[in-house]
Short mmCIF file of C-alpha atoms and ligand atoms in Angstrom, two decimals:
data_model
loop_
_atom_site.label_atom_id
_atom_site.label_comp_id
_atom_site.label_asym_id
_atom_site.label_seq_id
_atom_site.Cartn_x
_atom_site.Cartn_y
_atom_site.Cartn_z
CA MET A 76 13.58 -41.95 1.73
CA SER A 77 12.40 -38.78 0.05
CA GLU A 78 9.49 -36.52 0.91
CA SER A 79 7.75 -37.63 -2.29
CA ASP A 80 7.92 -41.30 -1.16
CA GLU A 81 6.21 -40.24 2.05
CA LYS A 82 3.55 -38.27 0.18
CA LEU A 83 2.87 -41.13 -2.24
CA ALA A 84 2.52 -43.62 0.62
CA ILE A 85 -0.02 -41.44 2.44
CA GLU A 86 -1.93 -40.89 -0.81
CA ALA A 87 -2.24 -44.69 -1.18
CA VAL A 88 -4.62 -44.73 1.81
CA HIS A 89 -8.39 -44.07 1.56
CA PRO A 90 -8.93 -41.86 4.63
CA GLN A 91 -12.59 -42.87 4.82
CA LEU A 92 -14.82 -45.48 6.42
CA PHE A 93 -15.01 -48.83 4.61
CA ILE A 94 -18.57 -50.10 4.95
CA GLY A 95 -20.35 -52.67 2.78
CA GLY A 96 -17.49 -52.59 0.29
CA GLU A 97 -17.76 -48.80 -0.24
CA TRP A 98 -15.48 -45.99 0.92
CA ARG A 99 -17.52 -43.19 2.44
CA ASP A 100 -17.25 -40.16 4.69
CA ALA A 101 -18.35 -40.18 8.30
CA GLU A 102 -21.72 -38.67 9.22
CA GLY A 103 -21.51 -34.89 8.90
CA GLY A 104 -18.09 -35.18 7.19
CA LYS A 105 -16.31 -35.32 10.56
CA THR A 106 -12.60 -36.11 10.52
CA PHE A 107 -9.61 -36.34 12.87
CA GLY A 108 -5.90 -35.80 12.23
CA VAL A 109 -3.30 -38.59 12.28
CA GLU A 110 -0.05 -37.34 13.75
CA ASP A 111 3.57 -38.04 12.76
CA PRO A 112 5.20 -38.67 16.16
CA SER A 113 8.63 -37.63 14.90
CA ASN A 114 7.55 -33.98 14.67
CA GLY A 115 3.91 -33.65 15.72
CA SER A 116 2.69 -32.65 12.24
CA ILE A 117 -0.63 -33.96 10.87
CA LEU A 118 -0.15 -36.52 8.09
CA VAL A 119 -3.76 -36.70 6.93
CA GLU A 120 -7.36 -36.27 8.13
CA VAL A 121 -9.33 -39.50 8.55
CA ALA A 122 -13.10 -40.08 8.84
CA ASP A 123 -14.33 -39.83 12.44
CA ALA A 124 -17.27 -42.24 12.69
CA SER A 125 -20.47 -41.58 14.65
CA VAL A 126 -22.68 -44.07 16.46
CA GLY A 127 -24.83 -44.24 13.30
CA ASP A 128 -21.79 -45.04 11.14
CA GLY A 129 -20.90 -47.84 13.56
CA LYS A 130 -24.40 -49.24 13.23
CA ASP A 131 -24.14 -49.12 9.43
CA ALA A 132 -20.91 -51.15 9.63
CA MET A 133 -22.63 -53.69 11.87
CA ASP A 134 -25.61 -53.88 9.48
CA ALA A 135 -23.21 -54.56 6.59
CA ALA A 136 -21.42 -57.34 8.52
CA VAL A 137 -24.73 -58.94 9.51
CA GLY A 138 -26.08 -58.66 5.95
CA ALA A 139 -23.06 -60.45 4.47
CA GLN A 140 -22.75 -63.22 7.08
CA LYS A 141 -25.00 -65.94 5.64
CA GLU A 142 -23.65 -65.87 2.11
CA TRP A 143 -20.05 -65.57 3.30
CA ALA A 144 -20.40 -68.60 5.61
CA ALA A 145 -21.52 -70.64 2.59
CA THR A 146 -18.49 -69.69 0.45
CA PRO A 147 -16.25 -72.66 -0.42
CA PRO A 148 -13.34 -72.81 2.04
CA ARG A 149 -10.89 -72.92 -0.85
CA ASP A 150 -12.22 -69.57 -2.12
CA ARG A 151 -11.76 -68.00 1.31
CA GLY A 152 -8.24 -69.40 1.48
CA GLU A 153 -7.38 -68.07 -2.00
CA ILE A 154 -8.47 -64.55 -1.01
CA LEU A 155 -6.14 -64.67 1.99
CA ARG A 156 -3.32 -66.04 -0.13
CA ARG A 157 -3.76 -63.25 -2.73
CA ALA A 158 -3.82 -60.64 0.02
CA PHE A 159 -0.62 -62.12 1.50
CA GLU A 160 1.05 -61.78 -1.92
CA LEU A 161 -0.17 -58.21 -2.44
CA ILE A 162 1.07 -57.12 0.99
CA THR A 163 4.44 -58.76 0.34
CA GLU A 164 4.78 -57.06 -3.08
CA ARG A 165 3.92 -53.68 -1.57
CA THR A 166 6.00 -53.95 1.60
CA ASP A 167 7.90 -50.71 0.94
CA GLU A 168 4.72 -48.65 0.60
CA LEU A 169 3.09 -50.13 3.69
CA ALA A 170 6.28 -49.86 5.77
CA MET A 171 6.40 -46.14 4.98
CA ILE A 172 2.77 -45.66 6.05
CA MET A 173 3.33 -47.56 9.29
CA THR A 174 6.54 -45.73 10.13
CA LEU A 175 4.95 -42.34 9.46
CA GLU A 176 1.91 -42.95 11.67
CA MET A 177 3.68 -44.89 14.42
CA GLY A 178 7.28 -43.72 14.49
CA LYS A 179 9.14 -47.04 14.51
CA PRO A 180 12.03 -47.39 12.04
CA LEU A 181 11.35 -48.76 8.56
CA LYS A 182 13.19 -51.99 9.37
CA GLU A 183 10.83 -52.59 12.32
CA SER A 184 7.82 -51.86 10.11
CA LYS A 185 9.13 -54.33 7.52
CA ALA A 186 9.63 -56.95 10.23
CA GLU A 187 6.02 -56.43 11.33
CA ILE A 188 4.81 -56.74 7.72
CA ALA A 189 6.66 -60.07 7.30
CA TYR A 190 5.15 -61.29 10.59
CA GLY A 191 1.67 -59.82 10.09
CA SER A 192 1.18 -60.95 6.49
CA GLU A 193 2.19 -64.48 7.46
CA PHE A 194 -1.09 -64.80 9.38
CA PHE A 195 -2.88 -64.55 6.03
CA ARG A 196 -0.68 -67.25 4.48
CA TRP A 197 -1.04 -69.47 7.55
CA PHE A 198 -4.84 -69.13 7.71
CA SER A 199 -5.19 -69.51 3.92
CA GLU A 200 -3.91 -73.03 4.58
CA GLU A 201 -6.13 -73.56 7.65
CA ALA A 202 -9.34 -72.57 5.78
CA VAL A 203 -9.45 -75.93 4.02
CA ARG A 204 -8.66 -77.98 7.13
CA ILE A 205 -11.80 -77.19 9.17
CA ALA A 206 -13.15 -80.60 10.09
CA GLY A 207 -15.54 -82.42 12.41
CA ARG A 208 -15.79 -85.94 13.89
CA TYR A 209 -17.94 -89.01 13.48
CA SER A 210 -18.19 -91.67 16.15
CA VAL A 211 -20.38 -94.47 17.48
CA ALA A 212 -22.12 -93.72 20.80
CA PRO A 213 -20.90 -96.03 23.61
CA ASN A 214 -24.21 -97.92 23.64
CA GLY A 215 -24.04 -98.42 19.88
CA ALA A 216 -27.56 -97.03 19.39
CA THR A 217 -26.75 -93.70 17.78
CA ARG A 218 -24.06 -92.02 15.77
CA LEU A 219 -22.40 -88.81 16.96
CA LEU A 220 -21.52 -86.20 14.38
CA THR A 221 -19.70 -82.97 15.20
CA MET A 222 -19.24 -80.15 12.74
CA LYS A 223 -17.70 -76.66 12.81
CA GLN A 224 -19.54 -73.54 11.75
CA PRO A 225 -18.48 -69.88 11.76
CA VAL A 226 -19.31 -68.05 14.99
CA GLY A 227 -20.97 -65.18 13.12
CA PRO A 228 -20.32 -61.42 12.96
CA VAL A 229 -17.25 -60.39 14.96
CA LEU A 230 -16.15 -57.04 16.39
CA MET A 231 -12.37 -56.59 16.37
CA ILE A 232 -10.69 -53.78 18.32
CA THR A 233 -6.95 -53.40 17.80
CA PRO A 234 -4.12 -51.32 19.37
CA TRP A 235 -1.60 -48.96 17.81
CA ASN A 236 1.62 -50.84 18.53
CA PHE A 237 1.42 -53.43 15.72
CA PRO A 238 -1.18 -51.81 13.46
CA LEU A 239 -0.98 -54.59 10.86
CA ALA A 240 -0.22 -57.78 12.79
CA MET A 241 -2.75 -57.23 15.57
CA GLY A 242 -5.37 -56.97 12.81
CA THR A 243 -4.25 -59.83 10.53
CA ARG A 244 -4.07 -62.18 13.54
CA LYS A 245 -7.85 -61.70 13.89
CA ILE A 246 -8.92 -61.02 10.28
CA GLY A 247 -7.02 -64.05 8.88
CA PRO A 248 -8.78 -66.71 10.97
CA ALA A 249 -12.15 -64.91 10.72
CA ILE A 250 -11.97 -64.95 6.90
CA ALA A 251 -10.79 -68.57 6.91
CA ALA A 252 -13.64 -69.61 9.22
CA GLY A 253 -16.34 -67.70 7.29
CA CYS A 254 -17.08 -64.87 9.74
CA THR A 255 -17.87 -61.29 8.75
CA MET A 256 -16.44 -58.44 10.82
CA VAL A 257 -16.32 -54.84 11.95
CA VAL A 258 -12.74 -53.72 12.63
CA LYS A 259 -11.83 -50.69 14.72
CA PRO A 260 -8.14 -49.79 14.55
CA ALA A 261 -6.53 -47.50 17.12
CA ALA A 262 -7.14 -43.79 16.49
CA LEU A 263 -3.38 -43.16 16.68
CA THR A 264 -2.61 -45.53 13.77
CA PRO A 265 -5.65 -46.06 11.51
CA LEU A 266 -3.84 -45.76 8.17
CA THR A 267 -2.35 -49.26 8.07
CA MET A 268 -5.79 -50.87 8.53
CA LEU A 269 -7.38 -48.63 5.89
CA TRP A 270 -4.60 -49.63 3.49
CA LEU A 271 -5.24 -53.29 4.33
CA GLY A 272 -8.98 -52.92 3.67
CA ALA A 273 -8.24 -51.82 0.11
CA VAL A 274 -5.83 -54.72 -0.39
CA LEU A 275 -8.38 -57.26 0.83
CA ALA A 276 -11.01 -55.81 -1.52
CA GLU A 277 -8.50 -56.09 -4.39
CA ALA A 278 -7.83 -59.69 -3.36
CA GLY A 279 -11.53 -60.43 -3.93
CA LEU A 280 -13.08 -60.20 -0.46
CA PRO A 281 -16.85 -59.77 -1.01
CA LYS A 282 -18.60 -56.58 0.07
CA GLY A 283 -19.62 -56.39 3.70
CA VAL A 284 -17.30 -59.16 4.96
CA LEU A 285 -14.80 -56.64 6.35
CA ASN A 286 -15.94 -53.20 7.53
CA ILE A 287 -13.56 -50.63 8.98
CA VAL A 288 -14.64 -47.92 11.40
CA THR A 289 -12.19 -45.22 12.47
CA THR A 290 -13.32 -42.95 15.28
CA THR A 291 -12.25 -40.82 18.21
CA ALA A 292 -15.60 -41.30 19.98
CA THR A 293 -14.39 -44.81 20.68
CA GLY A 294 -16.40 -45.93 23.72
CA GLU A 295 -19.55 -44.24 22.46
CA VAL A 296 -19.36 -45.88 19.01
CA MET A 297 -18.18 -49.32 20.17
CA GLU A 298 -20.57 -49.95 23.05
CA PRO A 299 -23.76 -50.18 20.93
CA ILE A 300 -21.99 -52.66 18.65
CA VAL A 301 -20.81 -54.76 21.61
CA ARG A 302 -24.37 -54.73 22.94
CA ASP A 303 -25.98 -55.41 19.53
CA PRO A 304 -27.76 -58.79 19.86
CA ARG A 305 -26.65 -59.71 16.33
CA LEU A 306 -22.97 -59.63 17.31
CA ARG A 307 -21.62 -63.09 18.22
CA LYS A 308 -17.99 -62.47 19.09
CA LEU A 309 -15.72 -59.74 20.43
CA THR A 310 -11.96 -59.93 20.04
CA PHE A 311 -9.81 -57.26 21.61
CA THR A 312 -6.10 -56.50 21.81
CA GLY A 313 -5.12 -53.64 24.07
CA SER A 314 -4.83 -52.61 27.67
CA THR A 315 -6.13 -54.68 30.56
CA GLU A 316 -8.17 -51.72 31.79
CA VAL A 317 -10.17 -51.38 28.55
CA GLY A 318 -10.34 -55.18 28.20
CA ARG A 319 -12.06 -55.52 31.58
CA ARG A 320 -14.66 -52.92 30.61
CA LEU A 321 -15.36 -54.71 27.33
CA VAL A 322 -15.74 -58.08 29.06
CA GLU A 323 -18.40 -56.51 31.29
CA GLN A 324 -20.23 -55.07 28.28
CA SER A 325 -20.02 -58.40 26.43
CA ALA A 326 -21.77 -60.24 29.28
CA GLU A 327 -25.14 -58.92 28.13
CA GLY A 328 -24.97 -60.72 24.78
CA LEU A 329 -23.00 -63.68 26.24
CA LEU A 330 -20.49 -63.13 23.45
CA ARG A 331 -17.61 -65.40 22.62
CA VAL A 332 -14.68 -63.25 23.78
CA SER A 333 -10.92 -63.23 23.14
CA MET A 334 -8.77 -60.83 25.16
CA GLU A 335 -5.10 -60.14 24.34
CA LEU A 336 -4.12 -57.71 27.07
CA GLY A 337 -1.11 -56.18 28.78
CA GLY A 338 2.11 -57.89 29.78
CA ASN A 339 4.99 -57.53 32.22
CA ALA A 340 7.44 -60.08 30.84
CA PRO A 341 10.26 -61.33 33.05
CA PHE A 342 13.59 -62.14 31.38
CA LEU A 343 15.54 -64.61 33.52
CA VAL A 344 19.30 -65.04 33.16
CA PHE A 345 20.75 -67.90 35.22
CA ASP A 346 24.40 -68.25 36.22
CA ASP A 347 24.95 -71.01 33.63
CA ALA A 348 23.48 -68.99 30.72
CA ASP A 349 25.41 -68.44 27.49
CA LEU A 350 25.84 -64.68 27.98
CA ASP A 351 26.35 -63.97 24.26
CA LYS A 352 22.95 -65.52 23.58
CA ALA A 353 21.41 -63.82 26.62
CA VAL A 354 22.56 -60.35 25.50
CA ASP A 355 21.35 -60.97 21.92
CA GLY A 356 18.06 -62.24 23.33
CA ALA A 357 17.77 -59.22 25.64
CA MET A 358 18.18 -56.83 22.71
CA LEU A 359 15.40 -58.58 20.83
CA ALA A 360 13.08 -59.04 23.79
CA LYS A 361 13.50 -55.40 24.83
CA MET A 362 13.97 -53.48 21.61
CA ARG A 363 11.67 -55.21 19.12
CA ASN A 364 9.21 -52.46 18.19
CA ILE A 365 11.22 -49.97 20.37
CA GLY A 366 9.91 -51.75 23.46
CA GLU A 367 6.31 -50.89 22.50
CA ALA A 368 5.23 -54.54 22.60
CA CYS A 369 3.09 -56.52 25.02
CA THR A 370 5.80 -59.18 24.76
CA ALA A 371 8.62 -56.74 25.59
CA ALA A 372 10.88 -57.87 28.44
CA ASN A 373 9.86 -55.56 31.26
CA ARG A 374 11.97 -56.98 34.11
CA PHE A 375 15.46 -58.43 33.69
CA ILE A 376 15.95 -60.86 36.59
CA VAL A 377 19.62 -61.83 36.55
CA HIS A 378 21.68 -64.11 38.80
CA GLU A 379 23.91 -61.99 41.03
CA SER A 380 27.10 -63.73 39.81
CA VAL A 381 26.55 -62.64 36.17
CA ALA A 382 24.51 -59.46 36.69
CA GLU A 383 27.45 -57.05 36.42
CA GLU A 384 28.81 -58.54 33.17
CA PHE A 385 25.35 -58.99 31.62
CA GLY A 386 24.36 -55.42 32.57
CA ARG A 387 27.58 -53.93 31.16
CA ARG A 388 27.38 -55.79 27.84
CA PHE A 389 23.65 -55.13 27.44
CA ALA A 390 24.14 -51.42 28.21
CA GLU A 391 26.95 -51.16 25.63
CA ARG A 392 24.63 -52.56 22.97
CA MET A 393 21.77 -50.26 24.03
CA ALA A 394 24.02 -47.18 24.03
CA ALA A 395 25.19 -47.98 20.48
CA LEU A 396 21.66 -47.80 19.02
CA SER A 397 20.99 -44.85 16.73
CA VAL A 398 17.95 -42.74 17.62
CA GLY A 399 16.16 -40.70 14.96
CA ARG A 400 13.26 -40.36 12.57
CA GLY A 401 12.11 -43.83 11.52
CA THR A 402 12.19 -42.99 7.81
CA ASP A 403 15.93 -42.15 7.86
CA ASP A 404 18.57 -44.73 6.92
CA GLY A 405 20.34 -46.65 9.66
CA ILE A 406 17.94 -45.70 12.46
CA ASP A 407 17.38 -48.29 15.21
CA VAL A 408 15.06 -46.38 17.53
CA GLY A 409 12.32 -43.99 16.39
CA PRO A 410 10.04 -41.79 18.48
CA LEU A 411 7.42 -43.34 20.76
CA VAL A 412 3.88 -43.15 19.45
CA GLU A 413 2.71 -40.03 21.29
CA ALA A 414 3.71 -37.49 23.93
CA LYS A 415 1.64 -39.28 26.60
CA GLN A 416 3.52 -42.53 26.01
CA ARG A 417 6.93 -40.81 26.16
CA ASP A 418 5.92 -38.99 29.37
CA LYS A 419 4.77 -42.26 30.98
CA VAL A 420 8.14 -43.89 30.22
CA ALA A 421 9.96 -40.87 31.69
CA GLU A 422 7.75 -40.97 34.79
CA LEU A 423 8.50 -44.67 35.42
CA VAL A 424 12.27 -44.12 35.04
CA ASP A 425 12.20 -41.08 37.36
CA ASP A 426 10.24 -43.09 39.93
CA ALA A 427 12.81 -45.96 39.84
CA VAL A 428 15.75 -43.54 40.11
CA ALA A 429 14.12 -41.68 43.00
CA LYS A 430 13.80 -45.05 44.80
CA GLY A 431 17.50 -45.89 44.32
CA ALA A 432 17.98 -47.32 40.80
CA LYS A 433 21.19 -46.35 38.97
CA VAL A 434 21.25 -45.30 35.32
CA VAL A 435 23.91 -47.18 33.30
CA THR A 436 22.89 -45.63 29.99
CA GLY A 437 20.09 -43.31 28.82
CA GLY A 438 17.62 -42.23 31.48
CA SER A 439 16.13 -39.20 29.75
CA ALA A 440 14.29 -37.88 26.71
CA PRO A 441 16.53 -36.10 24.17
CA GLU A 442 15.91 -32.38 23.60
CA GLY A 443 14.04 -31.26 20.48
CA GLU A 444 10.86 -32.14 18.59
CA GLY A 445 9.34 -35.64 18.49
CA TYR A 446 8.48 -38.10 21.24
CA TYR A 447 11.87 -39.76 21.63
CA TYR A 448 13.26 -41.55 24.68
CA SER A 449 16.88 -42.71 24.88
CA PRO A 450 17.56 -46.46 25.17
CA THR A 451 18.02 -46.96 28.90
CA VAL A 452 19.48 -49.59 31.23
CA LEU A 453 18.93 -49.32 34.98
CA VAL A 454 20.60 -51.44 37.69
CA ASP A 455 19.93 -51.88 41.41
CA VAL A 456 16.25 -51.37 40.71
CA PRO A 457 14.29 -51.85 43.96
CA LEU A 458 11.25 -54.12 43.94
CA ASP A 459 8.99 -51.26 45.00
CA ALA A 460 9.77 -49.31 41.80
CA ARG A 461 6.56 -48.90 39.79
CA MET A 462 8.16 -50.51 36.74
CA SER A 463 8.39 -53.83 38.56
CA LYS A 464 4.58 -53.97 38.39
CA GLU A 465 3.64 -51.71 35.45
CA GLU A 466 4.28 -52.15 31.74
CA VAL A 467 7.00 -49.68 30.60
CA PHE A 468 6.16 -49.87 26.86
CA GLY A 469 9.38 -48.15 25.83
CA PRO A 470 13.14 -48.67 25.44
CA VAL A 471 13.91 -49.09 29.15
CA ALA A 472 15.50 -52.17 30.74
CA PRO A 473 15.51 -52.47 34.54
CA ILE A 474 17.83 -55.13 35.99
CA PHE A 475 16.94 -56.91 39.23
CA THR A 476 19.13 -59.63 40.80
CA PHE A 477 18.50 -62.99 42.51
CA THR A 478 20.47 -65.73 44.25
CA GLU A 479 18.31 -68.87 44.24
CA GLU A 480 16.36 -70.35 41.32
CA ALA A 481 13.19 -70.51 43.42
CA ASP A 482 13.45 -66.78 44.17
CA ALA A 483 13.87 -66.00 40.47
CA LEU A 484 10.67 -67.89 39.67
CA ALA A 485 8.81 -66.23 42.54
CA MET A 486 9.92 -62.78 41.32
CA ALA A 487 8.95 -63.65 37.74
CA ASN A 488 5.47 -64.70 38.83
CA ASP A 489 4.94 -61.77 41.22
CA THR A 490 2.77 -59.80 38.80
CA GLU A 491 -0.89 -59.70 37.86
CA PHE A 492 0.15 -60.33 34.23
CA GLY A 493 0.98 -63.64 32.58
CA LEU A 494 1.65 -63.17 28.88
CA VAL A 495 5.21 -64.30 28.19
CA ALA A 496 8.49 -65.00 29.97
CA TYR A 497 12.02 -65.57 28.70
CA ALA A 498 14.69 -67.72 30.38
CA PHE A 499 18.35 -68.26 29.54
CA THR A 500 20.08 -71.32 30.97
CA GLN A 501 21.93 -74.34 29.60
CA ASP A 502 20.81 -76.75 32.29
CA TYR A 503 18.26 -79.13 30.75
CA ALA A 504 16.50 -80.03 34.00
CA ARG A 505 16.30 -76.36 34.99
CA VAL A 506 14.73 -75.54 31.61
CA ILE A 507 11.90 -77.95 32.42
CA ARG A 508 11.45 -76.67 35.99
CA VAL A 509 11.40 -73.10 34.74
CA TYR A 510 8.91 -73.42 31.88
CA GLU A 511 6.62 -75.53 34.02
CA GLY A 512 6.83 -73.07 36.92
CA LEU A 513 6.24 -69.84 35.00
CA GLU A 514 2.67 -68.52 35.17
CA THR A 515 2.48 -67.28 31.58
CA GLY A 516 0.80 -68.32 28.34
CA MET A 517 4.14 -68.40 26.48
CA VAL A 518 7.80 -69.03 27.33
CA GLY A 519 10.91 -68.35 25.25
CA ILE A 520 13.85 -70.57 26.20
CA ASN A 521 17.23 -69.18 25.11
CA GLN A 522 15.42 -66.92 22.63
CA GLY A 523 14.20 -63.36 22.92
CA VAL A 524 11.16 -63.56 20.66
CA VAL A 525 8.22 -65.99 20.74
CA SER A 526 5.77 -64.48 18.25
CA ASN A 527 5.15 -66.93 15.42
CA PRO A 528 2.00 -67.22 13.28
CA ALA A 529 2.20 -71.02 13.53
CA ALA A 530 2.10 -70.93 17.37
CA PRO A 531 -0.74 -70.10 19.79
CA PHE A 532 -0.19 -66.57 21.11
CA GLY A 533 -1.95 -65.51 24.30
CA GLY A 534 -1.80 -65.03 28.03
CA VAL A 535 -3.17 -66.01 31.42
CA LYS A 536 -4.11 -63.95 34.51
CA SER A 537 -4.64 -60.24 33.69
CA SER A 538 -3.03 -60.76 30.26
CA GLY A 539 -6.36 -62.19 29.09
CA PHE A 540 -7.63 -65.38 27.47
CA GLY A 541 -7.96 -66.93 24.04
CA ARG A 542 -5.21 -67.78 21.56
CA GLU A 543 -4.26 -66.25 18.21
CA GLY A 544 -2.29 -68.08 15.54
CA GLY A 545 -1.39 -71.75 15.30
CA ALA A 546 -4.00 -74.47 14.95
CA GLU A 547 -5.79 -72.92 17.95
CA GLY A 548 -6.29 -69.53 16.27
CA ILE A 549 -9.14 -70.56 13.98
CA GLU A 550 -11.05 -72.32 16.78
CA GLU A 551 -11.80 -68.90 18.29
CA TYR A 552 -13.95 -68.18 15.21
CA LEU A 553 -15.74 -71.55 15.03
CA GLU A 554 -18.65 -73.08 16.93
CA THR A 555 -18.95 -76.84 17.38
CA LYS A 556 -22.35 -78.26 16.48
CA TYR A 557 -23.24 -81.81 17.54
CA VAL A 558 -25.81 -83.84 15.64
CA GLY A 559 -27.17 -87.07 17.12
CA LEU A 560 -28.13 -89.60 14.41
CA ALA A 561 -30.50 -92.39 15.31
CA LEU A 562 -30.11 -95.69 13.48
P1 NAP B 226 -5.92 -49.37 24.63
O1 NAP B 226 -5.88 -47.98 25.08
O2 NAP B 226 -6.61 -50.38 25.45
O3 NAP B 226 -6.52 -49.33 23.17
C1 NAP B 226 -6.69 -50.49 22.39
C2 NAP B 226 -7.89 -50.30 21.48
O4 NAP B 226 -9.05 -50.20 22.29
C3 NAP B 226 -7.83 -49.04 20.63
O5 NAP B 226 -8.38 -49.31 19.37
C4 NAP B 226 -8.70 -48.10 21.42
O6 NAP B 226 -9.26 -47.07 20.66
C5 NAP B 226 -9.77 -49.03 21.92
N1 NAP B 226 -10.54 -48.53 23.06
C6 NAP B 226 -10.16 -47.63 23.99
N2 NAP B 226 -11.18 -47.40 24.85
C7 NAP B 226 -12.21 -48.17 24.45
C8 NAP B 226 -13.54 -48.38 24.92
N3 NAP B 226 -14.01 -47.77 25.98
N4 NAP B 226 -14.34 -49.24 24.24
C9 NAP B 226 -13.89 -49.89 23.17
N5 NAP B 226 -12.64 -49.74 22.67
C10 NAP B 226 -11.80 -48.90 23.31
O7 NAP B 226 -4.45 -49.96 24.42
P2 NAP B 226 -3.26 -49.32 23.56
O8 NAP B 226 -2.63 -48.28 24.38
O9 NAP B 226 -3.72 -49.00 22.18
O10 NAP B 226 -2.31 -50.57 23.39
C11 NAP B 226 -1.34 -50.89 24.29
C12 NAP B 226 -1.78 -52.05 25.15
O11 NAP B 226 -2.09 -53.17 24.33
C13 NAP B 226 -0.68 -52.52 26.07
O12 NAP B 226 -1.18 -52.76 27.36
C14 NAP B 226 -0.22 -53.82 25.43
O13 NAP B 226 0.36 -54.73 26.33
C15 NAP B 226 -1.47 -54.34 24.85
N6 NAP B 226 -1.19 -55.30 23.77
C16 NAP B 226 -1.45 -56.61 24.01
C17 NAP B 226 -1.16 -57.55 23.03
C18 NAP B 226 -1.44 -59.00 23.26
O14 NAP B 226 -1.52 -59.74 22.29
N7 NAP B 226 -1.59 -59.47 24.50
C19 NAP B 226 -0.62 -57.14 21.82
C20 NAP B 226 -0.36 -55.78 21.61
C21 NAP B 226 -0.67 -54.87 22.60
P3 NAP B 226 -8.61 -45.60 20.61
O15 NAP B 226 -7.40 -45.76 19.83
O16 NAP B 226 -9.62 -44.76 19.93
O17 NAP B 226 -8.36 -45.19 22.04
#
């Protein structure tokens, strides 16, 4: 990719706030720089919203709600479908923007675009399937009617790791259901969402339905919106720590809340596993998005009889990955999103090694500019290593071993998180015992990726509550109204 492709992609983004269908500067013309994590340079300055700008976005969402809720479902579906097509046509441009602001290789950005845009196609089909129920009361005296109505204005706060998909997973069902929204993308990666705002406007989304606020004064600008009595729902994807704070704030307005929080996924390999499949699955579960995924396998829990062979083959594959700037051809692993993230990964590896873990491959950050960390496999990782409890969020695979199936399950569940787990085994009865025994919202059996727009994504325990995608996804944006009809 040439420098001019990069420049053109950045120029395709409006670096302003999108409020009431208009692009405008932040109060006082304030801006902040978006960094390229491969070299630390500033790609572009983006509007840095104030509390007043946030309120304007909320006013716009509230103002558009009534009319938008009355729009024919087919029209809402067609807007989503057109947006899906526009994103698909412009994949190369968007992939470049995403790679520049986030660091991941172009092929990972394209994979996210295929996944993220699919939420628009999926929910374009769901928009026309919102239905209620009609029944006769048990005593026969009345009729019971239930109907679905949009929840109302929604605040959406999204993280940097999947700047498109974490947004479309919320925006798609909200549009389908007839909700208006204020969206706040992560300050590290706002460009993808700004690009998407323009595409949705082009697809025919009426003014005020989607409003985008970019800011570095995040808590200060978000809290008044969360506490605004006109807001009806808060949906958040991000860290458990911030999620907890937002749940507290949302109690005041008794908001409908969806929380997609952190993970600490176990990846179980039993002695009867097909090791070819397990190694392929491990590469996907660990290295999708360079390990910067809430679904990333964080703990490899491998039966002692296959641990040596699994570890060796997995490490060979990890060592063969090419590390470099995400825009270059043939790159598998780009830089992590920021220096802080790279330093946290290094700190967790150093902690494990200091406690006795052995490095099979990687184990350090390469010299030079950019926030790179080498793909790493660690064995003999002790259970008191911090990474057995904390999310690594980088290309690091710690391998733990077990002897009995019950111990493997106990180790897998020994975490405050409960988002996803993976298990590799060919024993049918064990498959059932394992997926029933895992305390997670999702389980991948003999596969290293579970994310699918047609399936309900979400966690239990400190990984949050609520589901995104599937038939369940739109329910988060609908209220059920019951009408009793006397004869
Ligand atoms: P984060 O620090 O919690 O940030 C997420 C979003 O919350 C960002 O937009 C951030 O804005 C905003 N935020 C921060 N402080 C806030 C406050 N006081 N009030 C309101 N909003 C606030 O998380 P992250 O580091 O971006 O993302 C990584 C985390 O997300 C990981 O833990 C990962 O597991 C989780 N995640 C979960 C899922 C899932 O579906 N379960 C999916 C992807 C990621 P700023 O950018 O301005 O700080």
